[in-house]
Short mmCIF file of C-alpha atoms in Angstrom, two decimals:
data_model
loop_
_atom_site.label_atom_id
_atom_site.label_comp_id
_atom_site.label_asym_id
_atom_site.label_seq_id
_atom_site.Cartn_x
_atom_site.Cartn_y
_atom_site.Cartn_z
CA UNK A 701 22.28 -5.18 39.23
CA UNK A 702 23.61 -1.60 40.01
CA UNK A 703 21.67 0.22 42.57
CA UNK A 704 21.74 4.15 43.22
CA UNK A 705 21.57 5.35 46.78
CA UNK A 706 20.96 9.07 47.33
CA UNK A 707 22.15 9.78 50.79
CA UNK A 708 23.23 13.96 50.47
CA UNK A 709 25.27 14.14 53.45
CA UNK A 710 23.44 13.04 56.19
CA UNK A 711 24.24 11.28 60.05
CA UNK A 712 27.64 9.51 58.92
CA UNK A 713 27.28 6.92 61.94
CA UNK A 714 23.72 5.78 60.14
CA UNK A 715 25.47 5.38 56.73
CA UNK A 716 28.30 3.38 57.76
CA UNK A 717 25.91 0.78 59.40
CA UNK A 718 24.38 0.86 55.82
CA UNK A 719 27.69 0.47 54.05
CA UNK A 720 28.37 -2.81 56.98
CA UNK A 721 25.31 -4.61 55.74
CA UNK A 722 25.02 -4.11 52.03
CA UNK A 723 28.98 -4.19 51.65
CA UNK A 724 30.55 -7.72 49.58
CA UNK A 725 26.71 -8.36 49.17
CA UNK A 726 25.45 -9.35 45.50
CA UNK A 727 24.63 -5.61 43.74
CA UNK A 728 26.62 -2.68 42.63
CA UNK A 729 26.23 0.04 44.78
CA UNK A 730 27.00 3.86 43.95
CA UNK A 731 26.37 6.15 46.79
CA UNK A 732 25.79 10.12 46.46
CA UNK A 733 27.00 11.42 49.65
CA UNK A 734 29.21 14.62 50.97
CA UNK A 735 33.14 15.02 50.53
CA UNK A 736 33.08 15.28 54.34
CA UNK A 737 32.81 11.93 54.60
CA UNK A 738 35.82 10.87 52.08
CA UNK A 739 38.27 10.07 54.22
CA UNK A 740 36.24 7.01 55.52
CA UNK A 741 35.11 5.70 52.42
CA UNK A 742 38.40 5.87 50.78
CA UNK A 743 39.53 3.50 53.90
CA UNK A 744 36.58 0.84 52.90
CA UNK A 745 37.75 -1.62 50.50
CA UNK A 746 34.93 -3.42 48.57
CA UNK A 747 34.43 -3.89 45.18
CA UNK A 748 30.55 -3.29 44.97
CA UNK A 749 30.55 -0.09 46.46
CA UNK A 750 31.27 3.17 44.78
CA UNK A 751 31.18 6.59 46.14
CA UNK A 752 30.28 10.28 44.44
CA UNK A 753 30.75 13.53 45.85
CA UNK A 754 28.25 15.92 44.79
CA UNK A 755 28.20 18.13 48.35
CA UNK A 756 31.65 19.65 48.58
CA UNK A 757 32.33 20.10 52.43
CA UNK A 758 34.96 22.76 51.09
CA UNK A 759 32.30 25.07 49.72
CA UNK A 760 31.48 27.13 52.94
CA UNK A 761 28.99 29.10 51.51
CA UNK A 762 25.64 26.68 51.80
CA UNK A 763 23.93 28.05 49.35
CA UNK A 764 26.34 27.47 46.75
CA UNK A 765 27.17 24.05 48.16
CA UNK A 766 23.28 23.22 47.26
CA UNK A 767 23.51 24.86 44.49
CA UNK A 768 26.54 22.67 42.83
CA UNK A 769 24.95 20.11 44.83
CA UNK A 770 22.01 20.36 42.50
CA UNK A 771 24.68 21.28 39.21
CA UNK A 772 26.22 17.88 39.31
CA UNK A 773 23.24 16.03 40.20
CA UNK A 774 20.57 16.83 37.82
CA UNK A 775 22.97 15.88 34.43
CA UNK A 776 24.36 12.80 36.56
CA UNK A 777 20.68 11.63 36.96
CA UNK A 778 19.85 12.03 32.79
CA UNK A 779 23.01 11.12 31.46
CA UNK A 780 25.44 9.39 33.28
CA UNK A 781 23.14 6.94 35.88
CA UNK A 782 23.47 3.23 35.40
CA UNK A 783 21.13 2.07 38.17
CA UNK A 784 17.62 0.71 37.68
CA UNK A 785 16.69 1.48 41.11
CA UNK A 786 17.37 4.56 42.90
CA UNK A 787 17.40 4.03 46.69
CA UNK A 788 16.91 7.76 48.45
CA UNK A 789 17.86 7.36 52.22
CA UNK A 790 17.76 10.98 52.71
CA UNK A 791 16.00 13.91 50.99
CA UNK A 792 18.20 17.15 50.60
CA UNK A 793 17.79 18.57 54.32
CA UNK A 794 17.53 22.65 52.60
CA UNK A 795 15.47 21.64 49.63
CA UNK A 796 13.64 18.42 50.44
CA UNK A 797 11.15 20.02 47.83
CA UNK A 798 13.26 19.91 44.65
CA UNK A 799 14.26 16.63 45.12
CA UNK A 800 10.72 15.71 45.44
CA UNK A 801 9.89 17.52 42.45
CA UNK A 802 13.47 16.01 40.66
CA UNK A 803 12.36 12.47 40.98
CA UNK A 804 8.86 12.82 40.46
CA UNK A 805 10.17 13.73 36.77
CA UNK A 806 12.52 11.05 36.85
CA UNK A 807 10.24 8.69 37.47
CA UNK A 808 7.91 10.06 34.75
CA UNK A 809 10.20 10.18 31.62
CA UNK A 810 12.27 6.47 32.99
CA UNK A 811 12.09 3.26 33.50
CA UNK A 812 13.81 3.52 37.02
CA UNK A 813 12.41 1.88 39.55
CA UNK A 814 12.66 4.34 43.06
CA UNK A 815 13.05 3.40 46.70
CA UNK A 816 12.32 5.77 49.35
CA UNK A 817 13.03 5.23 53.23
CA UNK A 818 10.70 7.23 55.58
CA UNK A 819 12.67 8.50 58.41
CA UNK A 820 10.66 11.08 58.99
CA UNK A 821 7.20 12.02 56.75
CA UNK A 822 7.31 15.70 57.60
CA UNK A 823 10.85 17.22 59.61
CA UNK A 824 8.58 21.06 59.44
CA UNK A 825 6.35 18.78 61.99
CA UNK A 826 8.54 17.73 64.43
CA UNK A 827 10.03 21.51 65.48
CA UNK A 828 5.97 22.15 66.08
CA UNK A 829 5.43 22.99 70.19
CA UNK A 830 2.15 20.72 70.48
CA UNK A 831 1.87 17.85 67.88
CA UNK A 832 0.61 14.38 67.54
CA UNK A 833 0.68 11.78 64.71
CA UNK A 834 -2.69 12.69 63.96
CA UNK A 835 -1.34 16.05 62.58
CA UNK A 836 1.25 14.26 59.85
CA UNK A 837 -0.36 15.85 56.74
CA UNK A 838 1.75 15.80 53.23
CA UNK A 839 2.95 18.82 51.18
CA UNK A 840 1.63 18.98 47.55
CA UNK A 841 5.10 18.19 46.23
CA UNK A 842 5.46 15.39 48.88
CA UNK A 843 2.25 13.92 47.89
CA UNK A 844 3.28 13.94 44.15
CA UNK A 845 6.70 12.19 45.04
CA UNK A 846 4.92 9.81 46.89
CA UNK A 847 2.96 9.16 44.55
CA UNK A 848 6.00 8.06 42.25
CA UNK A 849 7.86 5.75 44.61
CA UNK A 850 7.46 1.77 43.99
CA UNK A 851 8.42 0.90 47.68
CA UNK A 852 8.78 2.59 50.95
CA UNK A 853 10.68 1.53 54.23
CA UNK A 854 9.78 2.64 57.20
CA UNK A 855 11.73 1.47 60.74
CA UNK A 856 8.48 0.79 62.09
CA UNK A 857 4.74 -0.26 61.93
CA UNK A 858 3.90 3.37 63.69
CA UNK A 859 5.31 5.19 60.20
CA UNK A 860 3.43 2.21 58.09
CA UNK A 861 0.13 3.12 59.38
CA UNK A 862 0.53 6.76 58.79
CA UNK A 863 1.64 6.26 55.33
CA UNK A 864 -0.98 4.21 54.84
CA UNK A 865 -3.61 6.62 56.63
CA UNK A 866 -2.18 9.30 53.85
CA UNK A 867 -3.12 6.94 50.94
CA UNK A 868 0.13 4.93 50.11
CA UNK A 869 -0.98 1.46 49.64
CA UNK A 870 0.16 -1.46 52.60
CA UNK A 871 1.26 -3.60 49.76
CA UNK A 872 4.09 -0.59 49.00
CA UNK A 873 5.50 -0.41 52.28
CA UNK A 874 8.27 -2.66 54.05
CA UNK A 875 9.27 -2.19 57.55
CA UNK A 876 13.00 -2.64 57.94
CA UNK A 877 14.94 -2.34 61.43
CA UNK A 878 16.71 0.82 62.98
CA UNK A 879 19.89 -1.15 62.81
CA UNK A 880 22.26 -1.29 65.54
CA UNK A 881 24.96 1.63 65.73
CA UNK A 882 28.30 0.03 64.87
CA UNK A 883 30.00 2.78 64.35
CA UNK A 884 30.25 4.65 67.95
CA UNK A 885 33.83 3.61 68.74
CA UNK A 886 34.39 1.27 71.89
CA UNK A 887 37.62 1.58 73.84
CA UNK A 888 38.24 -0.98 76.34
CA UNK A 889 41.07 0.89 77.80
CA UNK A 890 38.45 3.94 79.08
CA UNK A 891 36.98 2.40 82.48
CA UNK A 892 33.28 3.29 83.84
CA UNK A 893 35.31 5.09 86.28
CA UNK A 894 37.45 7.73 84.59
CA UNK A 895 34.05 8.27 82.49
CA UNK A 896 32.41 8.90 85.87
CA UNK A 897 35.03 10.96 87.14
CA UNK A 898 35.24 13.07 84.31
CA UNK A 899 31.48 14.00 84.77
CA UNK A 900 31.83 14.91 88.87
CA UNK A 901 29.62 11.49 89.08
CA UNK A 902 30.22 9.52 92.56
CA UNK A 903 29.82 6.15 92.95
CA UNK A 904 26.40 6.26 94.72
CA UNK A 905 24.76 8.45 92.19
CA UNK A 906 22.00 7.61 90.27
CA UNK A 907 22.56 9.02 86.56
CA UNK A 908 20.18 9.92 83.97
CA UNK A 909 21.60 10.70 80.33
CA UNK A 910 19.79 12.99 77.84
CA UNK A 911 21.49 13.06 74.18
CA UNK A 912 21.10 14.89 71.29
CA UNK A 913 19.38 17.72 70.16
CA UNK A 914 17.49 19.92 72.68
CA UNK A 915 14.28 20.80 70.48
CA UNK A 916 10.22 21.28 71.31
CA UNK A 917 8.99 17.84 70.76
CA UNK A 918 12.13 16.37 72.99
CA UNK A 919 10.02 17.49 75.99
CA UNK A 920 13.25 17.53 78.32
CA UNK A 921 11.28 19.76 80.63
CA UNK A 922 9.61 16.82 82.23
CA UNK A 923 13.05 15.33 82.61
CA UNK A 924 14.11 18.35 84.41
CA UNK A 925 11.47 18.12 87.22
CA UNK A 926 11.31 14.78 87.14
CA UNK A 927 15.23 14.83 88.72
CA UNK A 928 14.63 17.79 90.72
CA UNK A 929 11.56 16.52 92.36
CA UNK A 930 13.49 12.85 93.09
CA UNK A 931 16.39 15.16 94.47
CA UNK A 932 13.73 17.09 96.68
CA UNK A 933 13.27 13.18 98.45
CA UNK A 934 16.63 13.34 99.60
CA UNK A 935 16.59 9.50 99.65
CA UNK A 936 19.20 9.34 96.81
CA UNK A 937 21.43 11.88 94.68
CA UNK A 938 20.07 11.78 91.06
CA UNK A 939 21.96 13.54 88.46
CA UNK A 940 21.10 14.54 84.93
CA UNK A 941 23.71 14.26 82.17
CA UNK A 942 22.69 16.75 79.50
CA UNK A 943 25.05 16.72 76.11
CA UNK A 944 23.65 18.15 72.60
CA UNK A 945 22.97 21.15 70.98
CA UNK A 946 20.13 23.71 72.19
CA UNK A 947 17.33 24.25 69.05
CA UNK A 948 15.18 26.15 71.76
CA UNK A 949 14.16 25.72 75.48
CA UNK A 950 11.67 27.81 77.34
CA UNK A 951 13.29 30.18 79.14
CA UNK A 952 12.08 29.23 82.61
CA UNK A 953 13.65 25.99 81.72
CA UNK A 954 17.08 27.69 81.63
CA UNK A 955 17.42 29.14 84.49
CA UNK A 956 16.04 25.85 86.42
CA UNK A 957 19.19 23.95 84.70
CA UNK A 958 21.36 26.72 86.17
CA UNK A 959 19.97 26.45 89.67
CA UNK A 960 20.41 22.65 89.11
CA UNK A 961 23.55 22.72 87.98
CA UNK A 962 24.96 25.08 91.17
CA UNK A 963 23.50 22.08 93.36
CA UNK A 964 25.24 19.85 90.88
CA UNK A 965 21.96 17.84 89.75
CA UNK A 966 22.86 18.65 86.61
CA UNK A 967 25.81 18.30 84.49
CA UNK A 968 25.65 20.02 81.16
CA UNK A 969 27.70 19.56 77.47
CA UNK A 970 26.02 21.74 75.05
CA UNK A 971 27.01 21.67 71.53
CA UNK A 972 28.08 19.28 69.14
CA UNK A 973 29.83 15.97 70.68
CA UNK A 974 32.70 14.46 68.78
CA UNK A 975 32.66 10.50 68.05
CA UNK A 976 35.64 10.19 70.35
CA UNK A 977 33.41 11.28 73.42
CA UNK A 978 30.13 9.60 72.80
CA UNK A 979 31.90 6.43 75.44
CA UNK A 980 32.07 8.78 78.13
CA UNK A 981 28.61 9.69 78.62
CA UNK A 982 26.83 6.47 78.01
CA UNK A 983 29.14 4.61 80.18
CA UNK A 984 29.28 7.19 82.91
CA UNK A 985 25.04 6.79 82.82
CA UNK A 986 22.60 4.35 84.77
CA UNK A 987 19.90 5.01 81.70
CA UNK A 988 19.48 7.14 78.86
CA UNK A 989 16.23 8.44 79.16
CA UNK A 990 14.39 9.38 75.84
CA UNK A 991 11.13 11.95 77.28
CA UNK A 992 10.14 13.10 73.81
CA UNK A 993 6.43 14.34 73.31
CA UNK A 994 6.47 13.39 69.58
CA UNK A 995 8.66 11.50 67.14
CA UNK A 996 8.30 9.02 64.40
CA UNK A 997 11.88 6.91 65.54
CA UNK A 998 14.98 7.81 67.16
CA UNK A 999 18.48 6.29 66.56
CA UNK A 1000 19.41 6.92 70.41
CA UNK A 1001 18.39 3.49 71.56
CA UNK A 1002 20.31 1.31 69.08
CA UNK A 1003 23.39 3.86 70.04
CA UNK A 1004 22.16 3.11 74.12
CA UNK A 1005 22.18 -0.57 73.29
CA UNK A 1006 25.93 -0.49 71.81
CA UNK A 1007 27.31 0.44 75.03
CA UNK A 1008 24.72 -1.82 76.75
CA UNK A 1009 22.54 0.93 78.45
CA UNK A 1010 19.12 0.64 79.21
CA UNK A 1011 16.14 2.90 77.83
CA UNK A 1012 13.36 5.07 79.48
CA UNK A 1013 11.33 5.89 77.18
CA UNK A 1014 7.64 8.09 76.43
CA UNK A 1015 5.11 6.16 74.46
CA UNK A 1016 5.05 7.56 71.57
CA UNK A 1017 5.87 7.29 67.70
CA UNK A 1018 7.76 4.31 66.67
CA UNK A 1019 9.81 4.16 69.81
CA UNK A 1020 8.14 1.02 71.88
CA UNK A 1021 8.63 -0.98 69.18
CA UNK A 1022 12.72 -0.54 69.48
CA UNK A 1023 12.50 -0.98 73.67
CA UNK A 1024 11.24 -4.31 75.10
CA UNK A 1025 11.03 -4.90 78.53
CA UNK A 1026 14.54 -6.74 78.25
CA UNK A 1027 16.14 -3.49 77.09
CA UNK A 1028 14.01 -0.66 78.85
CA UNK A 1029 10.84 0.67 80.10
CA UNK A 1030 8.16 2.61 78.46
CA UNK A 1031 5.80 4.65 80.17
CA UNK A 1032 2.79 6.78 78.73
CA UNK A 1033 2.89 10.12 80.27
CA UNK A 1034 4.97 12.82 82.26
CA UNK A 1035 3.54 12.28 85.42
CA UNK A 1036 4.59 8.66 85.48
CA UNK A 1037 8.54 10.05 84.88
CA UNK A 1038 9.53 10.13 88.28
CA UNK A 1039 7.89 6.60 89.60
CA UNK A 1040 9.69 4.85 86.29
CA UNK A 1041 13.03 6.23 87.02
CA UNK A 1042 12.71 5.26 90.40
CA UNK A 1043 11.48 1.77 89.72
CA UNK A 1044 14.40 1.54 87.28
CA UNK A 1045 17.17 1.98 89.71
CA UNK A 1046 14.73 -0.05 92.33
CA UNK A 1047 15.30 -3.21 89.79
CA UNK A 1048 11.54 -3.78 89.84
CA UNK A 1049 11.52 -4.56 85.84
CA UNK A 1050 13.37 -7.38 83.66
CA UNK A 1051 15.74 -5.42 82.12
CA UNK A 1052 19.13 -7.59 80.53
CA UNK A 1053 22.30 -6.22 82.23
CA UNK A 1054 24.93 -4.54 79.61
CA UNK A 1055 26.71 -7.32 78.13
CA UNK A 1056 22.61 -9.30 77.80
CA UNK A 1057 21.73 -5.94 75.89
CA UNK A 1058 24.85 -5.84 73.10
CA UNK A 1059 24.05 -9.60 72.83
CA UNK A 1060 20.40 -8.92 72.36
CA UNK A 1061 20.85 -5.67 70.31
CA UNK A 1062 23.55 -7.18 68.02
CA UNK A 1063 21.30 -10.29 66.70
CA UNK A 1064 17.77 -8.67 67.21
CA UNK A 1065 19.19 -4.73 64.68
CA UNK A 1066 22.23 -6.59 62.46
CA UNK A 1067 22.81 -4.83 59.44
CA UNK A 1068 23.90 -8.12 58.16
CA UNK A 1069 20.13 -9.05 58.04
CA UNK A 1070 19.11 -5.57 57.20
CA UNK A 1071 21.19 -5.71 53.57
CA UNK A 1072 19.73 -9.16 52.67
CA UNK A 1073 16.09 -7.41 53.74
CA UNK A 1074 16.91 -4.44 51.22
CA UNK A 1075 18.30 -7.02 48.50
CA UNK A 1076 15.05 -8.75 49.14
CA UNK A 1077 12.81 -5.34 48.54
CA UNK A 1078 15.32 -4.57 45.29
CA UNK A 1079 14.28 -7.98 43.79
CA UNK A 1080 10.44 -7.93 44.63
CA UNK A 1081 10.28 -4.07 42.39
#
């Protein structure tokens, strides 16, 4: 059977766990990705998967990187696709619209059979200031593309329910695991120690690692007092590891990281980190703590649990269902921040030390299992 996954460019590290579980498996795979990503899948040798380039990462003018995106893909689509199945991963991140719209047709005027996995319902939503899941409504376009899809996957139950609270049927959607992130690298020749050192971290500090993209829903404000206020004990020296790039932070907020970081509470990376450097920060970490006001699922534990690092996490979205009380701790609002992360480093929880986490991780999120689960969904449609 050949299979058509539409992936246009998105989080390489999430794709290559893909790639690890469907890889040698019994379909024929062509994937629609970005030319930035050649150079690894040129190095992958496996004679069921096949890749196409229709986002040229040498084209540095966007807009007419979508729009050749767009030139290739609409004739490849009518003319030249084999696949009775088209499996979209991602929607194009500019125009998540006209793909909507693209396949809608396609699924009109074909036979083709369409897969769609839900990362997130509505992206628009999630750069909203105050939101809840009870504000997830669907565009007219979305709605219509929905409406043309045989089966969704969602990483969770959370996303299940609010597809199914927006009409799609329960008997249309499959929950699939996050999958574990195997592609992080892991040197064993770069000791806690030089990844402590390199962050000003002393042995007796108690470290707290934020990741990723500093945006409105990530709520890293409560974070922010939440150290300051533990600092304020003077029991124990707490120290926040900040690394990702800003998308906006209240101002007042800004200048409290400065103040923190002259009293060297906080230790700051902004901007994008490279693959090579991801080690340092989760090994020079205690916890990764995850303080988000809103989100339907995050990647960062299954990258926490690669290097064996415990979660704190807000209840809310998908996330509790990826951290058990052998991998983390979930609490339910901001004011319970600063009690969690003390309990945390007070070992009054169950958590699995590193090497009980990777275990854990690796067996519980194995793409392995995740490629017979989508095999399974490609044989029930």
């Amino acid at each position: 059977m050949e299979l058509l996954i539409i992936y246009a460019g998105h989080q390489l590290d999430y794709l290559y766990g893909i790639i690890s579980g469907i890889k040698d498996k019994e379909y024929n795979y062509t994937i629609i990705d970005s030319s930035k990503n050649k150079k690894l899948f040129d190095s992958i040798k496996s004679t069921n998967l096949h890749f196409t380039y229709f986002l040229d990462n040498i084209v540095k003018n966007k807009m007419l990187s979508q729009f050749l995106y767009y030139l290739q893909l609409i004739p490849y689509l009518i003319f030249k696709n084999k696949a009775c199945i088209i499996h979209i991963e991602w929607l194009n991140t500019w125009f998540p619209f006209l793909d909507e719209i693209i396949f809608s047709l396609l699924k009109k005027f074909t036979k083709i059979k369409i897969v769609y996995k839900v990362h997130d319902i509505s992206r628009l939503h999630l750069s909203e200031e105050n939101i809840s899941e009870k504000d997830v409504k669907l565009s007219r376009t979305k709605r219509m593309f929905f409406n043309s899809v045989d089966c969704f996957i969602t990483h969770n139950q959370f996303v299940k329910n609010l597809l199914i609270t927006n009409g799609i049927s329960e008997k249309k959607v499959e929950v699939v695991p996050h999958g574990i992130n195997n592609y992080a690298p892991i040197n064993p020749e770069i000791s806690i120690e030089y990844s402590k050192t390199k962050f000003r971290i002393n042995s007796g500090d108690r470290v707290i690692l934020f990741f990723g993209r500093i945006s409105p829903n990530k709520n890293i404000e409560s974070l922010i007092d939440a150290v300051d206020n533990l600092n304020n004990k003077g029991k124990y020296k707490y120290k926040l590891l900040i690394a990702g790039k800003f998308s906006k932070l209240n101002k007042t907020y800004q200048n409290k990281i400065e103040q923190l970081v002259k009293k060297d509470f906080i230790t700051t990376e902004f901007g994008f980190i490279s693959n090579e450097d991801i080690q340092h920060y989760f090994q020079a970490a205690d916890i990764i703590s995850l303080p988000y006001n809103f989100i339907y699922q995050s990647g960062l534990p299954f990258l926490a649990y690669r290097y064996g690092l415990p979660v704190i996490a807000k209840n809310t979205g998908g996330i509790p269902e990826d951290v058990d009380k052998h991998t983390g701790i979930i609490y339910n609002s901001d004011d319970e921040l600063e009690n969690t992360i003390e309990m945390f480093f007070n070992k009054k929880h169950s958590i699995y030390t590193k090497p009980e986490i990777q275990k854990h991780a690796n067996e519980k999120y194995s793409w392995n299992a995740i490629g017979k689960k989508y095999e399974y969904i490609y044989s029930k449609i």
